[in-house]
mmCIF file of C-alpha atoms in Angstrom:
data_model
loop_
_atom_site.group_PDB
_atom_site.id
_atom_site.type_symbol
_atom_site.label_atom_id
_atom_site.label_comp_id
_atom_site.label_asym_id
_atom_site.label_seq_id
_atom_site.Cartn_x
_atom_site.Cartn_y
_atom_site.Cartn_z
ATOM 1 C CA THR A 1 -4.094 -21.685 -25.947
ATOM 2 C CA ASN A 2 -7.149 -22.745 -23.950
ATOM 3 C CA ALA A 3 -5.492 -22.202 -20.588
ATOM 4 C CA ALA A 4 -7.740 -21.229 -17.704
ATOM 5 C CA LEU A 5 -7.088 -18.045 -15.765
ATOM 6 C CA LEU A 6 -4.829 -18.721 -12.808
ATOM 7 C CA SER A 7 -5.327 -16.100 -10.139
ATOM 8 C CA LYS A 8 -4.558 -15.730 -6.480
ATOM 9 C CA ALA A 9 -6.291 -13.758 -3.774
ATOM 10 C CA THR A 10 -5.035 -10.267 -3.074
ATOM 11 C CA THR A 11 -2.163 -10.152 -0.625
ATOM 12 C CA THR A 12 -1.086 -7.130 1.400
ATOM 13 C CA LYS A 13 2.551 -6.228 1.914
ATOM 14 C CA ASN A 14 3.735 -3.457 4.250
ATOM 15 C CA ALA A 15 7.020 -1.590 3.797
ATOM 16 C CA ARG A 16 8.500 1.438 5.502
ATOM 17 C CA GLU A 17 9.257 4.408 3.297
ATOM 18 C CA GLY A 18 12.772 4.026 1.858
ATOM 19 C CA GLU A 19 12.918 0.224 2.197
ATOM 20 C CA ASN A 20 13.534 -2.186 -0.645
ATOM 21 C CA VAL A 21 10.724 -4.646 -1.333
ATOM 22 C CA VAL A 22 10.057 -7.571 -3.690
ATOM 23 C CA LEU A 23 6.539 -8.267 -4.963
ATOM 24 C CA GLU A 24 6.353 -11.942 -5.833
ATOM 25 C CA CYS A 25 4.563 -13.349 -8.845
ATOM 26 C CA ARG A 26 4.796 -17.122 -9.203
ATOM 27 C CA PHE A 27 3.320 -19.347 -11.887
ATOM 28 C CA PRO A 28 3.533 -22.955 -13.098
ATOM 29 C CA ASN A 29 6.404 -23.358 -15.544
ATOM 30 C CA SER A 30 4.163 -24.797 -18.267
ATOM 31 C CA GLY A 31 1.322 -23.326 -20.313
ATOM 32 C CA VAL A 32 1.014 -19.978 -18.572
ATOM 33 C CA ASN A 33 4.415 -18.701 -19.634
ATOM 34 C CA GLU A 34 3.362 -18.652 -23.301
ATOM 35 C CA GLY A 35 1.822 -15.175 -23.049
ATOM 36 C CA LYS A 36 3.196 -11.714 -22.357
ATOM 37 C CA TRP A 37 3.991 -10.743 -18.741
ATOM 38 C CA TYR A 38 3.553 -7.304 -17.225
ATOM 39 C CA TRP A 39 3.067 -5.449 -13.914
ATOM 40 C CA THR A 40 0.538 -2.666 -13.365
ATOM 41 C CA ARG A 41 0.063 -0.219 -10.499
ATOM 42 C CA THR A 42 -3.177 1.461 -9.415
ATOM 43 C CA LYS A 43 -2.744 4.295 -6.943
ATOM 44 C CA PRO A 44 -5.373 5.442 -4.456
ATOM 45 C CA GLY A 45 -7.746 7.596 -6.473
ATOM 46 C CA GLY A 46 -7.623 5.223 -9.460
ATOM 47 C CA LYS A 47 -4.537 6.358 -11.435
ATOM 48 C CA TYR A 48 -3.477 3.229 -13.364
ATOM 49 C CA ASP A 49 -0.234 2.603 -15.226
ATOM 50 C CA THR A 50 1.994 -0.169 -16.498
ATOM 51 C CA VAL A 51 5.285 -0.299 -14.576
ATOM 52 C CA ALA A 52 6.926 -3.271 -16.322
ATOM 53 C CA PHE A 53 6.462 -5.228 -19.543
ATOM 54 C CA GLU A 54 8.360 -8.501 -19.857
ATOM 55 C CA GLU A 55 11.869 -7.532 -18.624
ATOM 56 C CA GLN A 56 11.594 -3.777 -19.249
ATOM 57 C CA THR A 57 10.605 -1.428 -16.411
ATOM 58 C CA PHE A 58 9.245 2.113 -16.775
ATOM 59 C CA ASN A 59 10.082 3.580 -13.361
ATOM 60 C CA ALA A 60 13.426 4.375 -11.738
ATOM 61 C CA GLY A 61 13.962 2.038 -8.811
ATOM 62 C CA TYR A 62 11.982 -0.849 -10.354
ATOM 63 C CA ARG A 63 13.581 -4.073 -11.601
ATOM 64 C CA VAL A 64 12.098 -7.350 -12.832
ATOM 65 C CA ASN A 65 13.378 -10.807 -11.895
ATOM 66 C CA TYR A 66 11.991 -12.999 -14.699
ATOM 67 C CA ASP A 67 12.701 -16.718 -15.058
ATOM 68 C CA LYS A 68 10.243 -18.743 -17.173
ATOM 69 C CA ARG A 69 11.887 -22.054 -16.253
ATOM 70 C CA THR A 70 11.213 -21.658 -12.524
ATOM 71 C CA GLY A 71 7.960 -19.682 -12.809
ATOM 72 C CA ILE A 72 9.151 -16.349 -11.390
ATOM 73 C CA TYR A 73 8.141 -12.843 -12.495
ATOM 74 C CA ASP A 74 8.923 -10.699 -9.441
ATOM 75 C CA LEU A 75 9.010 -6.918 -9.236
ATOM 76 C CA ALA A 76 11.816 -5.498 -7.061
ATOM 77 C CA ILE A 77 11.317 -1.932 -5.843
ATOM 78 C CA SER A 78 14.288 -0.002 -4.440
ATOM 79 C CA GLY A 79 13.851 2.889 -2.019
ATOM 80 C CA THR A 80 10.069 2.805 -1.721
ATOM 81 C CA SER A 81 8.177 6.081 -1.432
ATOM 82 C CA TYR A 82 4.577 6.708 -0.432
ATOM 83 C CA GLU A 83 3.887 8.944 -3.429
ATOM 84 C CA ARG A 84 5.294 6.546 -6.025
ATOM 85 C CA ASP A 85 4.611 3.086 -4.603
ATOM 86 C CA ASN A 86 1.598 3.079 -2.271
ATOM 87 C CA GLY A 87 -1.127 1.223 -4.190
ATOM 88 C CA VAL A 88 -2.271 -2.019 -5.782
ATOM 89 C CA PHE A 89 0.154 -3.899 -8.021
ATOM 90 C CA GLU A 90 -1.009 -6.627 -10.412
ATOM 91 C CA CYS A 91 1.135 -9.243 -12.093
ATOM 92 C CA ARG A 92 -0.529 -10.373 -15.312
ATOM 93 C CA ASN A 93 0.049 -12.767 -18.146
ATOM 94 C CA VAL A 94 -2.028 -12.382 -21.293
ATOM 95 C CA ALA A 95 -2.306 -14.697 -24.275
ATOM 96 C CA LYS A 96 -0.395 -13.328 -27.275
ATOM 97 C CA GLU A 97 -3.175 -13.817 -29.823
ATOM 98 C CA SER A 98 -6.471 -13.506 -27.932
ATOM 99 C CA GLY A 99 -5.407 -11.099 -25.165
ATOM 100 C CA ALA A 100 -7.135 -13.352 -22.629
ATOM 101 C CA TYR A 101 -5.756 -13.299 -19.091
ATOM 102 C CA LEU A 102 -3.795 -16.445 -18.271
ATOM 103 C CA HIS A 103 -2.557 -15.352 -14.843
ATOM 104 C CA ASN A 104 -3.344 -12.537 -12.448
ATOM 105 C CA SER A 105 -2.036 -11.956 -8.932
ATOM 106 C CA THR A 106 -2.564 -8.812 -6.878
ATOM 107 C CA THR A 107 -0.514 -7.223 -4.096
ATOM 108 C CA ASN A 108 -1.699 -4.240 -2.085
ATOM 109 C CA LEU A 109 1.556 -2.447 -1.220
ATOM 110 C CA VAL A 110 1.140 -0.203 1.846
ATOM 111 C CA ILE A 111 3.980 2.239 2.378
ATOM 112 C CA LEU A 112 4.217 3.138 6.060
ATOM 113 C CA PHE A 113 5.445 6.462 7.385
ATOM 114 C CA GLU A 114 5.140 8.263 10.688
ATOM 115 C CA PRO A 115 2.527 10.965 11.195
ATOM 116 C CA GLY A 116 3.419 14.513 12.131
ATOM 117 C CA ARG A 117 3.592 15.547 15.796
ATOM 118 C CA PRO A 118 0.184 15.766 17.496
ATOM 119 C CA ILE A 119 -1.146 19.293 17.976
ATOM 120 C CA LEU A 120 -3.550 20.122 20.810
ATOM 121 C CA THR A 121 -5.995 23.034 20.451
ATOM 122 C CA PRO A 122 -6.454 25.228 22.194
ATOM 123 C CA MET A 123 -2.820 25.169 23.279
ATOM 124 C CA LEU A 124 -3.475 27.244 26.420
ATOM 125 C CA PRO A 125 -7.154 26.730 27.256
ATOM 126 C CA ASN A 126 -8.931 29.216 29.479
ATOM 127 C CA LEU A 127 -10.476 26.857 32.036
ATOM 128 C CA THR A 128 -13.038 27.611 34.698
ATOM 129 C CA GLU A 129 -13.436 25.289 37.661
ATOM 130 C CA SER A 130 -16.508 23.004 37.475
ATOM 131 C CA ARG A 131 -17.192 23.901 33.805
ATOM 132 C CA PRO A 132 -16.746 21.544 30.832
ATOM 133 C CA PHE A 133 -14.099 22.289 28.207
ATOM 134 C CA ASP A 134 -13.507 21.150 24.645
ATOM 135 C CA ILE A 135 -10.048 20.092 23.472
ATOM 136 C CA SER A 136 -8.915 18.770 20.079
ATOM 137 C CA CYS A 137 -5.916 16.800 18.889
ATOM 138 C CA ALA A 138 -4.774 16.483 15.273
ATOM 139 C CA SER A 139 -1.829 15.058 13.379
ATOM 140 C CA ILE A 140 -1.045 15.520 9.694
ATOM 141 C CA GLY A 141 0.029 12.603 7.528
ATOM 142 C CA GLY A 142 0.903 9.085 8.477
ATOM 143 C CA SER A 143 0.311 5.803 6.745
ATOM 144 C CA PRO A 144 -1.732 4.289 8.180
ATOM 145 C CA PRO A 145 -3.385 7.396 9.668
ATOM 146 C CA PRO A 146 -2.803 7.794 13.404
ATOM 147 C CA ALA A 147 -5.432 6.735 15.940
ATOM 148 C CA ILE A 148 -6.125 9.311 18.620
ATOM 149 C CA GLN A 149 -7.055 8.056 22.085
ATOM 150 C CA TRP A 150 -8.177 10.112 25.060
ATOM 151 C CA PHE A 151 -7.422 9.277 28.692
ATOM 152 C CA LYS A 152 -8.836 10.861 31.848
ATOM 153 C CA ASN A 153 -7.083 10.079 35.125
ATOM 154 C CA GLY A 154 -5.300 7.186 33.382
ATOM 155 C CA ILE A 155 -8.545 5.609 32.109
ATOM 156 C CA LEU A 156 -9.274 5.305 28.372
ATOM 157 C CA GLU A 157 -12.274 7.436 27.423
ATOM 158 C CA ASP A 158 -14.938 6.025 25.110
ATOM 159 C CA SER A 159 -14.175 8.302 22.176
ATOM 160 C CA SER A 160 -12.654 7.774 18.761
ATOM 161 C CA ALA A 161 -13.075 11.439 17.763
ATOM 162 C CA ASN A 162 -10.281 13.974 17.376
ATOM 163 C CA SER A 163 -11.943 16.206 19.980
ATOM 164 C CA ILE A 164 -13.579 15.565 23.313
ATOM 165 C CA VAL A 165 -15.528 17.549 25.866
ATOM 166 C CA TYR A 166 -14.354 16.957 29.417
ATOM 167 C CA GLU A 167 -16.953 17.248 32.143
ATOM 168 C CA PRO A 168 -15.574 17.858 35.664
#
């Protein structure tokens, strides 16, 4: 087959941890469907694996909806988790004989979860009147990571850092 590569720009899909999500892969119902279809996943840090080949899946909670006639090769993920599913998924079709890519579409799946409670340090600062003091705020986890904002007398301070020095 001399079919040209059909690819789409990367899309981003957000899902809360525990939700069910469908990653869509659509293709014309002629020419492209002659090859072998599969889904891959690349996690942050670069770990790459194949999660589905044709109609077979290799992870619990994954299912393929494959219909050559209508041009559908979707990946359904049940009960998403940050550890398992946060990453870049690619739907690919390769020519049987040459191994050339006939189709490629990419979805960046972002699994959202709440960060831990914010922690201020020091918890009980020893303050002296008319002297500056340093205070920090941190939170563990969260996808996306939490943004920390500082206010003084109800006015947003110009700081994006996790700590700030307050001048009286």
